[in-house]
PDB file of C-alpha atoms in Angstrom:
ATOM      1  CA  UNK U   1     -62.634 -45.085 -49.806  1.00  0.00           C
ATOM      2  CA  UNK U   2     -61.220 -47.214 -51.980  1.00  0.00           C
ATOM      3  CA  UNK U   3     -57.557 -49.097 -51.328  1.00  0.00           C
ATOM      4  CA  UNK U   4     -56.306 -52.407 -53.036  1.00  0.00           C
ATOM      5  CA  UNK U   5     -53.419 -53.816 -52.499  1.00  0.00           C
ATOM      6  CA  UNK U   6     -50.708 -56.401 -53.718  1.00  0.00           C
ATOM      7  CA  UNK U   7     -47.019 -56.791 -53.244  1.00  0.00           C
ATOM      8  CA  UNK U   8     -44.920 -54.733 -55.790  1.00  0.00           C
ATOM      9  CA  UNK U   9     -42.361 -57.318 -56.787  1.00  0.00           C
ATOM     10  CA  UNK U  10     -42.036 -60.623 -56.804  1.00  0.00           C
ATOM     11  CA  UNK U  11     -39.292 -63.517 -58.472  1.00  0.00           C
ATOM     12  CA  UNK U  12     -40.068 -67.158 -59.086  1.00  0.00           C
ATOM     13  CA  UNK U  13     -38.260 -69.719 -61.284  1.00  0.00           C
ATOM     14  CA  UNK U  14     -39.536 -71.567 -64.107  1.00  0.00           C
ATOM     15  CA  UNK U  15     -41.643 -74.322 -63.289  1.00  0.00           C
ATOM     16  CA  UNK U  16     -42.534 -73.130 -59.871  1.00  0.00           C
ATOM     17  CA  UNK U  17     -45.817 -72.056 -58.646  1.00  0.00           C
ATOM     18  CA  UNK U  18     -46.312 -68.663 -57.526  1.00  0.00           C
ATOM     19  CA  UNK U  19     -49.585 -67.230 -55.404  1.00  0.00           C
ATOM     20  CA  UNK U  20     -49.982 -62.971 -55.799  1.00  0.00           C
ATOM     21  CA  UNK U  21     -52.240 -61.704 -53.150  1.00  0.00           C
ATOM     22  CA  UNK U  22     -54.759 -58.956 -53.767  1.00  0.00           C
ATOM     23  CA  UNK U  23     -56.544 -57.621 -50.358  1.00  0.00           C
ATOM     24  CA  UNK U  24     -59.504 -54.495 -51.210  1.00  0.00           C
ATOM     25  CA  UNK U  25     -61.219 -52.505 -49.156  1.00  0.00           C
ATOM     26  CA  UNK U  26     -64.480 -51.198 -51.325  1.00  0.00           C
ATOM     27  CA  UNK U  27     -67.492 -49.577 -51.129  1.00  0.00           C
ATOM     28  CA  UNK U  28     -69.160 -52.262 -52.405  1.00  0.00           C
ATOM     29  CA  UNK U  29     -67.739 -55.243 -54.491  1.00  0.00           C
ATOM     30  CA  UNK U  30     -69.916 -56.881 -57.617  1.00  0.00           C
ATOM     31  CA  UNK U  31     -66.748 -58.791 -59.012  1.00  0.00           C
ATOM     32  CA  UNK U  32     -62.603 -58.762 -58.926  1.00  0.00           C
ATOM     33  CA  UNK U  33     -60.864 -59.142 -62.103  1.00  0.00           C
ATOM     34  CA  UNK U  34     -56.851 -60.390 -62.576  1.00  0.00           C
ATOM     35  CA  UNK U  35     -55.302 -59.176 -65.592  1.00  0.00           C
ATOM     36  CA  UNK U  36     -51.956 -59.800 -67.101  1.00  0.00           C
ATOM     37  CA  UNK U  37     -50.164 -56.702 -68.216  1.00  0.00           C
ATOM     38  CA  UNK U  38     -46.671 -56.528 -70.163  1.00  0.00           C
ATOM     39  CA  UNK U  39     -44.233 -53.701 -70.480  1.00  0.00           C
ATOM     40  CA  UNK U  40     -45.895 -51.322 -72.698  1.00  0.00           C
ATOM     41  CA  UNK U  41     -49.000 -53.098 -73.317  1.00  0.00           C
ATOM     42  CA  UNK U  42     -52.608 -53.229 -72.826  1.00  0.00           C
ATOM     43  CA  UNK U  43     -53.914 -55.473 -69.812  1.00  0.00           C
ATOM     44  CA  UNK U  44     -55.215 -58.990 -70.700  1.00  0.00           C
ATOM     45  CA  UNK U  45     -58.021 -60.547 -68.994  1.00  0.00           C
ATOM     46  CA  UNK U  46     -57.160 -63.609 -66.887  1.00  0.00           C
ATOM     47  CA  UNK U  47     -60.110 -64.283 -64.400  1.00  0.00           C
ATOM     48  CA  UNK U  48     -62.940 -63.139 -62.789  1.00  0.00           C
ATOM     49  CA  UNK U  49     -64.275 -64.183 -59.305  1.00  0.00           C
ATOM     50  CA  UNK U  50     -67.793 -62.844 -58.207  1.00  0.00           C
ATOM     51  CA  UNK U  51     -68.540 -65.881 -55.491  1.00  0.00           C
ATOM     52  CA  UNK U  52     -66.272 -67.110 -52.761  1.00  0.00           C
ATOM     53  CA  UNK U  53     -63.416 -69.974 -53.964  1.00  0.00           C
ATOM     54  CA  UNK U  54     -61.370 -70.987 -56.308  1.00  0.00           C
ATOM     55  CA  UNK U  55     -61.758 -70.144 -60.321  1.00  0.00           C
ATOM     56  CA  UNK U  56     -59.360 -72.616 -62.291  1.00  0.00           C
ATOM     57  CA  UNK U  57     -58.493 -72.104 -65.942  1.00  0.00           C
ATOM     58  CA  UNK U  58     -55.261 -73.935 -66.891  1.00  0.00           C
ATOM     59  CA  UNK U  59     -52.025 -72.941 -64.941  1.00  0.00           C
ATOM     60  CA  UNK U  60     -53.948 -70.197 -63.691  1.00  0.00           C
ATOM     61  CA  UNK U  61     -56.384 -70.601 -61.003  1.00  0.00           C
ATOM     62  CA  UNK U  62     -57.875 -67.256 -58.724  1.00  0.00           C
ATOM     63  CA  UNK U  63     -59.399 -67.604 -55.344  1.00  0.00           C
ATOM     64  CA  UNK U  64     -61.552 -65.558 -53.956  1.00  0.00           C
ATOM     65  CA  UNK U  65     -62.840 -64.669 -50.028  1.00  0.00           C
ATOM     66  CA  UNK U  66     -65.510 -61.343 -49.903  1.00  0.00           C
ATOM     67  CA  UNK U  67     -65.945 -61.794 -46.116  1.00  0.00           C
ATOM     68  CA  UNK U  68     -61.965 -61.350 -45.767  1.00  0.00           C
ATOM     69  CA  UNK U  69     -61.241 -58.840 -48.849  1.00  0.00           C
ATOM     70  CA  UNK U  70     -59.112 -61.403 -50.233  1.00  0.00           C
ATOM     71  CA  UNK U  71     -57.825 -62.492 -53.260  1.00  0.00           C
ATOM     72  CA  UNK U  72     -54.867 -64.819 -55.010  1.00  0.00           C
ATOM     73  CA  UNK U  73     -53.714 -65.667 -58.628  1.00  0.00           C
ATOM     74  CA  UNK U  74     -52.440 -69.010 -58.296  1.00  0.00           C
ATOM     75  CA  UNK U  75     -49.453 -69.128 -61.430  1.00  0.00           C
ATOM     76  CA  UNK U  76     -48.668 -72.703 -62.195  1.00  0.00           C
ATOM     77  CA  UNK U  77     -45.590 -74.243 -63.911  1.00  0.00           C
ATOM     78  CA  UNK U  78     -44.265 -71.095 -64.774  1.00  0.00           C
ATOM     79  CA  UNK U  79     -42.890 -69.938 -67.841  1.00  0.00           C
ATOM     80  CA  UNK U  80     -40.274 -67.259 -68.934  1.00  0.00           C
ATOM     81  CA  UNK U  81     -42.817 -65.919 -71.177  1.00  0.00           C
ATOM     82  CA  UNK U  82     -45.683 -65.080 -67.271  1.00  0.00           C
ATOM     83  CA  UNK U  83     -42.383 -62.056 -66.230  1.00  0.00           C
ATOM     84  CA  UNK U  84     -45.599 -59.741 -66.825  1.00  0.00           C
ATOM     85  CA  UNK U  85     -47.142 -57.530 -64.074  1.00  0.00           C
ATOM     86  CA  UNK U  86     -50.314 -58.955 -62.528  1.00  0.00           C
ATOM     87  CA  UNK U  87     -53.138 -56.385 -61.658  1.00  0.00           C
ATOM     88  CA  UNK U  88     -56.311 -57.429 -59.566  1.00  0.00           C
ATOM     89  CA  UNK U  89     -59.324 -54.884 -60.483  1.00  0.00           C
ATOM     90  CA  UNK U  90     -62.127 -54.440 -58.233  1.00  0.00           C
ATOM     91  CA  UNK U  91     -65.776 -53.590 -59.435  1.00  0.00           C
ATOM     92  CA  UNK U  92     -67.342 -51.949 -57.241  1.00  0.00           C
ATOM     93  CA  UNK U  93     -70.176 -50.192 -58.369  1.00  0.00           C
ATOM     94  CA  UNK U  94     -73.121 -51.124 -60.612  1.00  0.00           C
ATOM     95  CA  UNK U  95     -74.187 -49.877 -64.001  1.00  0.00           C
ATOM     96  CA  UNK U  96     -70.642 -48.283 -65.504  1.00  0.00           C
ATOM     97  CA  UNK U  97     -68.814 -51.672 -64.221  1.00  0.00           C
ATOM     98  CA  UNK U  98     -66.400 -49.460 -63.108  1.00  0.00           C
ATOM     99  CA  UNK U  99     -63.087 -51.027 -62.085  1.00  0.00           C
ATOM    100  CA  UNK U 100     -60.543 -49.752 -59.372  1.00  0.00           C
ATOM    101  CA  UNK U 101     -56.983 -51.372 -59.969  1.00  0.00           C
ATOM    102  CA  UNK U 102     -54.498 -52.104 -57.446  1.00  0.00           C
ATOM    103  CA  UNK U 103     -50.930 -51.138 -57.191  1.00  0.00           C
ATOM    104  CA  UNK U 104     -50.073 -54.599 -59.636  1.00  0.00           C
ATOM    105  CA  UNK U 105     -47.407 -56.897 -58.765  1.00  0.00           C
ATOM    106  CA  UNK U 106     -44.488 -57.054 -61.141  1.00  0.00           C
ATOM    107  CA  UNK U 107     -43.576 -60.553 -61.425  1.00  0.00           C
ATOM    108  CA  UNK U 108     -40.420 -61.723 -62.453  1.00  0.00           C
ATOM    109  CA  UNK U 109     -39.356 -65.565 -63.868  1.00  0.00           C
ATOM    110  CA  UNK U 110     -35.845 -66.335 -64.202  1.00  0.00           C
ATOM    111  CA  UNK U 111     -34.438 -69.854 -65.506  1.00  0.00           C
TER     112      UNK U 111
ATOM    113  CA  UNK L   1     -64.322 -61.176 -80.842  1.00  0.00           C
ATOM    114  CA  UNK L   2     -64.244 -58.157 -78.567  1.00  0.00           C
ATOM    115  CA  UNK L   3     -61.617 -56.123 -80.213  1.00  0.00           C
ATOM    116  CA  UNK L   4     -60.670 -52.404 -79.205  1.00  0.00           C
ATOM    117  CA  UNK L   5     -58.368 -50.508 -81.439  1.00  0.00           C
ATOM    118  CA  UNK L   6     -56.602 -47.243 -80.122  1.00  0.00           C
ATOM    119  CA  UNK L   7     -55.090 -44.525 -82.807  1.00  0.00           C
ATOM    120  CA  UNK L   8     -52.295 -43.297 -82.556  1.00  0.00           C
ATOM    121  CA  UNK L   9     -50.202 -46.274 -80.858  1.00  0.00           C
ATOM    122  CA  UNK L  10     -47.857 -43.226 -80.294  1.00  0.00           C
ATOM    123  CA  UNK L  11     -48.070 -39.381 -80.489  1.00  0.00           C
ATOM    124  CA  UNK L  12     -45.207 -36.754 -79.380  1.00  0.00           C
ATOM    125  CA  UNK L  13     -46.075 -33.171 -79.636  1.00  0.00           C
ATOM    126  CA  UNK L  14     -45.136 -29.753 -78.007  1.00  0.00           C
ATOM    127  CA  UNK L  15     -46.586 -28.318 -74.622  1.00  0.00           C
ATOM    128  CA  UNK L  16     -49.534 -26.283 -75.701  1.00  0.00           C
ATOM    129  CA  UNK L  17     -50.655 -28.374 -78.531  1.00  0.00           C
ATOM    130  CA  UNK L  18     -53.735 -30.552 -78.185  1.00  0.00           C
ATOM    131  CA  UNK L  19     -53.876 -34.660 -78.828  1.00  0.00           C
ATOM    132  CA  UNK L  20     -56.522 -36.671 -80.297  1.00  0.00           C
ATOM    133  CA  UNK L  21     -56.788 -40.122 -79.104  1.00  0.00           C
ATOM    134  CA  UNK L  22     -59.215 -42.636 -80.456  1.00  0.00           C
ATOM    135  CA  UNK L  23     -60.774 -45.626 -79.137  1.00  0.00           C
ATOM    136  CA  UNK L  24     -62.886 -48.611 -81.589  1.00  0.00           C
ATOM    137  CA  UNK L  25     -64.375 -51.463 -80.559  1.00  0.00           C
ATOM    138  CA  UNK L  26     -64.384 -53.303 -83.762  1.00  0.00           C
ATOM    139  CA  UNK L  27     -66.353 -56.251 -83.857  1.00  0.00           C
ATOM    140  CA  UNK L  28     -68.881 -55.353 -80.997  1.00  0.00           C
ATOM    141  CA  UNK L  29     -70.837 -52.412 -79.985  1.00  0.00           C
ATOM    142  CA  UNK L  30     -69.842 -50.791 -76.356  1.00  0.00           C
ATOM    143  CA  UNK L  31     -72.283 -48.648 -75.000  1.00  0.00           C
ATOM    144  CA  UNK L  32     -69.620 -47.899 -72.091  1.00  0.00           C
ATOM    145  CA  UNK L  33     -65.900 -46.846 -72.888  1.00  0.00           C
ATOM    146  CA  UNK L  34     -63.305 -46.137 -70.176  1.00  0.00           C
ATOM    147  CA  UNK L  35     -60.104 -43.643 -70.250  1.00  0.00           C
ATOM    148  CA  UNK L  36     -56.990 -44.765 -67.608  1.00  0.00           C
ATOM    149  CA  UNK L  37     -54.012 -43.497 -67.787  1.00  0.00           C
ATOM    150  CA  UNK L  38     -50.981 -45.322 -66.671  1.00  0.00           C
ATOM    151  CA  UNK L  39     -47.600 -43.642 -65.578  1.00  0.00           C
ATOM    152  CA  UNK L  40     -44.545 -45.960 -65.440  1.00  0.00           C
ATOM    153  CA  UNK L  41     -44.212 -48.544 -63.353  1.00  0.00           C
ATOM    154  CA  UNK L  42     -47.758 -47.684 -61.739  1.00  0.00           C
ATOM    155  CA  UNK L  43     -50.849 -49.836 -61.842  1.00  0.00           C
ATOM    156  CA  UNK L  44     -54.263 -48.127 -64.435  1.00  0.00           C
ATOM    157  CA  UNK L  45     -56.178 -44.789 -62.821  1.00  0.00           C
ATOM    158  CA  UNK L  46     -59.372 -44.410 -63.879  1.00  0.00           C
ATOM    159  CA  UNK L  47     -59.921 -41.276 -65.706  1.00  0.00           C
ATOM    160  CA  UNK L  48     -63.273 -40.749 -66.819  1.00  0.00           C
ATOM    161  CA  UNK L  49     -66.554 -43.140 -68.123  1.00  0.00           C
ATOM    162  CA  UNK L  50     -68.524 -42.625 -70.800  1.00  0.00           C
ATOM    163  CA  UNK L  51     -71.514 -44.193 -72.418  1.00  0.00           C
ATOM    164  CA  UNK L  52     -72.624 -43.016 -76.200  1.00  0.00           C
ATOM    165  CA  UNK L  53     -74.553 -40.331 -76.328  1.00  0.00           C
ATOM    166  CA  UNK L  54     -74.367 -38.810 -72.995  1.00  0.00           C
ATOM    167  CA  UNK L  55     -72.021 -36.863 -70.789  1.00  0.00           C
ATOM    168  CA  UNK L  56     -68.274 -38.239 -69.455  1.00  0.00           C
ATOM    169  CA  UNK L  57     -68.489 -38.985 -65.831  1.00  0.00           C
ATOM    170  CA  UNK L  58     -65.176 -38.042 -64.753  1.00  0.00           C
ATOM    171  CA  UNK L  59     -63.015 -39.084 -61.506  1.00  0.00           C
ATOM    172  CA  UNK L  60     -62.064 -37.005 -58.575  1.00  0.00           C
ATOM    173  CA  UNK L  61     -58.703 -34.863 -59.656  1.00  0.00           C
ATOM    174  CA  UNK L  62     -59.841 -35.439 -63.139  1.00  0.00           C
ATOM    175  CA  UNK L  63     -60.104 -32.250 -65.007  1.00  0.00           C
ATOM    176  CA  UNK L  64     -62.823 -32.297 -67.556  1.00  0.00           C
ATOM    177  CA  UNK L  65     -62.331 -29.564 -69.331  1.00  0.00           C
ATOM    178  CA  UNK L  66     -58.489 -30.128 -69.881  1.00  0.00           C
ATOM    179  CA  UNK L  67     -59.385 -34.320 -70.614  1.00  0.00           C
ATOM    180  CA  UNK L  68     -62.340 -33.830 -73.063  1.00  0.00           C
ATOM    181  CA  UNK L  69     -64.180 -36.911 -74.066  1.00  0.00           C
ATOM    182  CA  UNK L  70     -66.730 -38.202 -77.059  1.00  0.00           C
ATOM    183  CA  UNK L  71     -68.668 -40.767 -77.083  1.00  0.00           C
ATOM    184  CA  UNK L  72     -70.545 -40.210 -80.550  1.00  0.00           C
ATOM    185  CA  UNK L  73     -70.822 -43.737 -81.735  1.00  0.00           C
ATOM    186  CA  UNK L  74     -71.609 -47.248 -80.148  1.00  0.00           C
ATOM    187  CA  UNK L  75     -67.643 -48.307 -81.450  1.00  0.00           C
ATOM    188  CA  UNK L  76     -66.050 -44.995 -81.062  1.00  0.00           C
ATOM    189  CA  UNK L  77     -65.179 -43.089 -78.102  1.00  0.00           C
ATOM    190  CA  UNK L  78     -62.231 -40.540 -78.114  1.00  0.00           C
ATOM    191  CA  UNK L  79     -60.170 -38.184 -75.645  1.00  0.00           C
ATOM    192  CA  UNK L  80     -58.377 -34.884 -76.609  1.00  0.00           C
ATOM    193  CA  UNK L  81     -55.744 -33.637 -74.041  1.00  0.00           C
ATOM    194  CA  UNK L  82     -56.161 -29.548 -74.617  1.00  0.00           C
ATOM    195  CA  UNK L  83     -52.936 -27.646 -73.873  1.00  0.00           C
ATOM    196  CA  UNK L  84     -50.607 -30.503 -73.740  1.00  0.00           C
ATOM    197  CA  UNK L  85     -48.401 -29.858 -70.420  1.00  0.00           C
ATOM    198  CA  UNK L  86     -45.558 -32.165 -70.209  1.00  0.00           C
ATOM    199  CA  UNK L  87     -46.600 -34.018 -66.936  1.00  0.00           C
ATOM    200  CA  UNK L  88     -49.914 -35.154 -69.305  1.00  0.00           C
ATOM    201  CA  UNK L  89     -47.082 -37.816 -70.925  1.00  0.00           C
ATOM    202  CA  UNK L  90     -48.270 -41.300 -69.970  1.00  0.00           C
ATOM    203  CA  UNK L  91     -49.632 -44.295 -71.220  1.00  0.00           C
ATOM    204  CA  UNK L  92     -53.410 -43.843 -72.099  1.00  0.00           C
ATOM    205  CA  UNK L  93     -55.552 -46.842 -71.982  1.00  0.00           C
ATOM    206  CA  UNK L  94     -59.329 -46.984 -73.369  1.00  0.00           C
ATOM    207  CA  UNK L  95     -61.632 -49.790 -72.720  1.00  0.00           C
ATOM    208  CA  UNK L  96     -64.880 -51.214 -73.911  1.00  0.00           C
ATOM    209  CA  UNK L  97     -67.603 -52.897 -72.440  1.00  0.00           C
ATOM    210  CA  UNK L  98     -70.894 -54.319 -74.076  1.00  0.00           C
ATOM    211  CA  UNK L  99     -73.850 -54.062 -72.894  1.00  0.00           C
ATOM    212  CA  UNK L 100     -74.458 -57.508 -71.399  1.00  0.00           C
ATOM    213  CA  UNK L 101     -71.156 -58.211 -70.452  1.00  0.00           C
ATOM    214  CA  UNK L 102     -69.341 -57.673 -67.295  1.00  0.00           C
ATOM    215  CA  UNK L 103     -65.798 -58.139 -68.892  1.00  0.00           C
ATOM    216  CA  UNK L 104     -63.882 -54.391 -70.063  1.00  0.00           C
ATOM    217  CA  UNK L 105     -61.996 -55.423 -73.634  1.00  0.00           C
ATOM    218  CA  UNK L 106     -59.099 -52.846 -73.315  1.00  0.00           C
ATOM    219  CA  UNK L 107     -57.058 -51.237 -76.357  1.00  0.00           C
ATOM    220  CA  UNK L 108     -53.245 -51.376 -76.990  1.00  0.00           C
ATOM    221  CA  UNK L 109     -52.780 -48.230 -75.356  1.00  0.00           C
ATOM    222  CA  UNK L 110     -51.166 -44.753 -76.571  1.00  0.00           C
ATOM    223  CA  UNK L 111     -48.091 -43.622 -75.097  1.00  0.00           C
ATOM    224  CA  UNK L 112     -48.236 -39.731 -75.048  1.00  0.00           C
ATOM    225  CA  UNK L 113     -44.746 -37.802 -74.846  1.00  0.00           C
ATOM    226  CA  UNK L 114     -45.458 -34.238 -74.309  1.00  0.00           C
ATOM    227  CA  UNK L 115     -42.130 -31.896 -75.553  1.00  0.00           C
TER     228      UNK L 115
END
């Protein structure tokens, strides 16, 4: 089957880091995707991690483990603006590039 | 690059009725084109995947002939909810993918309210 998981909630202030962890179980894996979604929006792409370690672009940085079905989005120097859920996407199959989401972790900044 | 454009941003109509949805890509050609749906507060189900020209695979619990899906073109893809029931109102996401790619490009989304 498939199950991935992440915390539901989470609060940080601004300027702080913040780490949201994404563990899967999959039949198979060919990829994991983070995406940023806002209330009442359309998911935005963030990062992609096919290979073990760390993918850095910015304040955002995702790490990756296959052997442990592990995954973090690293959020630096936060900003008001990141209060966004944060969904990690599995592929696990090949040809459709089919993606399984997880439950997504609403994150919330305050000042 | 890699738009995808969803029409109607918003529909509400009355339980029986049937909704259109469409899906674009508008600046590249996706020969696969995913439906999710997305109640609130919950993370995107997979609904069914389609590539032009052939068949919608659809997902377990999925039912195809209530969910009906076209793929006619390489930029359009679209999804008509027959016999609207009220617990059909979510958020219904398409995306795109090209060919090459691995990335999905997804659209703005269409919030269904079902009266």
């Amino acid at each position: 089957g498939q199950n991935i998981d992440q915390p539901t909630e989470m609060t940080a202030t601004e300027g702080a880091i913040v780490q949201i962890n994404c563990t899967y179980q999959t039949s198979g894996f060919n990829g994991l995707f983070w995406y940023q979604q806002h209330a009442g929006e359309a998911p935005t792409f963030l990062s992609y991690n096919v290979l073990d370690g760390l993918e850095e672009k910015g304040r955002f940085s995702s790490f990756l483990s296959r052997s442990k079905g592990y995954s973090y989005l690293l959020l630096k120097e936060l900003q008001m603006k990141d209060s966004a859920s944060y969904l990690c996407a599995v592929r696990s199959g090949t040809g459709f590039q089919k993606l399984v989401f997880g439950t997504g972790t609403r994150l919330l900044v305050s000042p | 690059g890699a738009v995808v454009s969803q029409h109607p941003s918003w529909v509400i109509c009355k339980s029986g009725t049937s909704v259109k949805i469409e899906c674009r890509s508008l600046d590249f050609q996706a020969t696969t084109m995913f439906w999710y749906r997305q109640f609130p507060k919950q993370s995107l189900m997979l609904m069914a995947t389609s590539n032009e020209g052939s068949k919608a695979t659809y997902e377990q619990g999925v039912e195809k002939d209530k969910f009906l899906i076209n793929h006619a073109s390489l930029t359009l893809s679209t999804l008509t909810v027959t016999s609207a029931h009220p617990e059909d109102s979510s958020f219904y996401i398409c995306s795109a993918s090209q060919t090459q790619g691995y990335e999905q490009y997804f659209g703005p989304g269409t919030r269904l309210t079902v009266t």
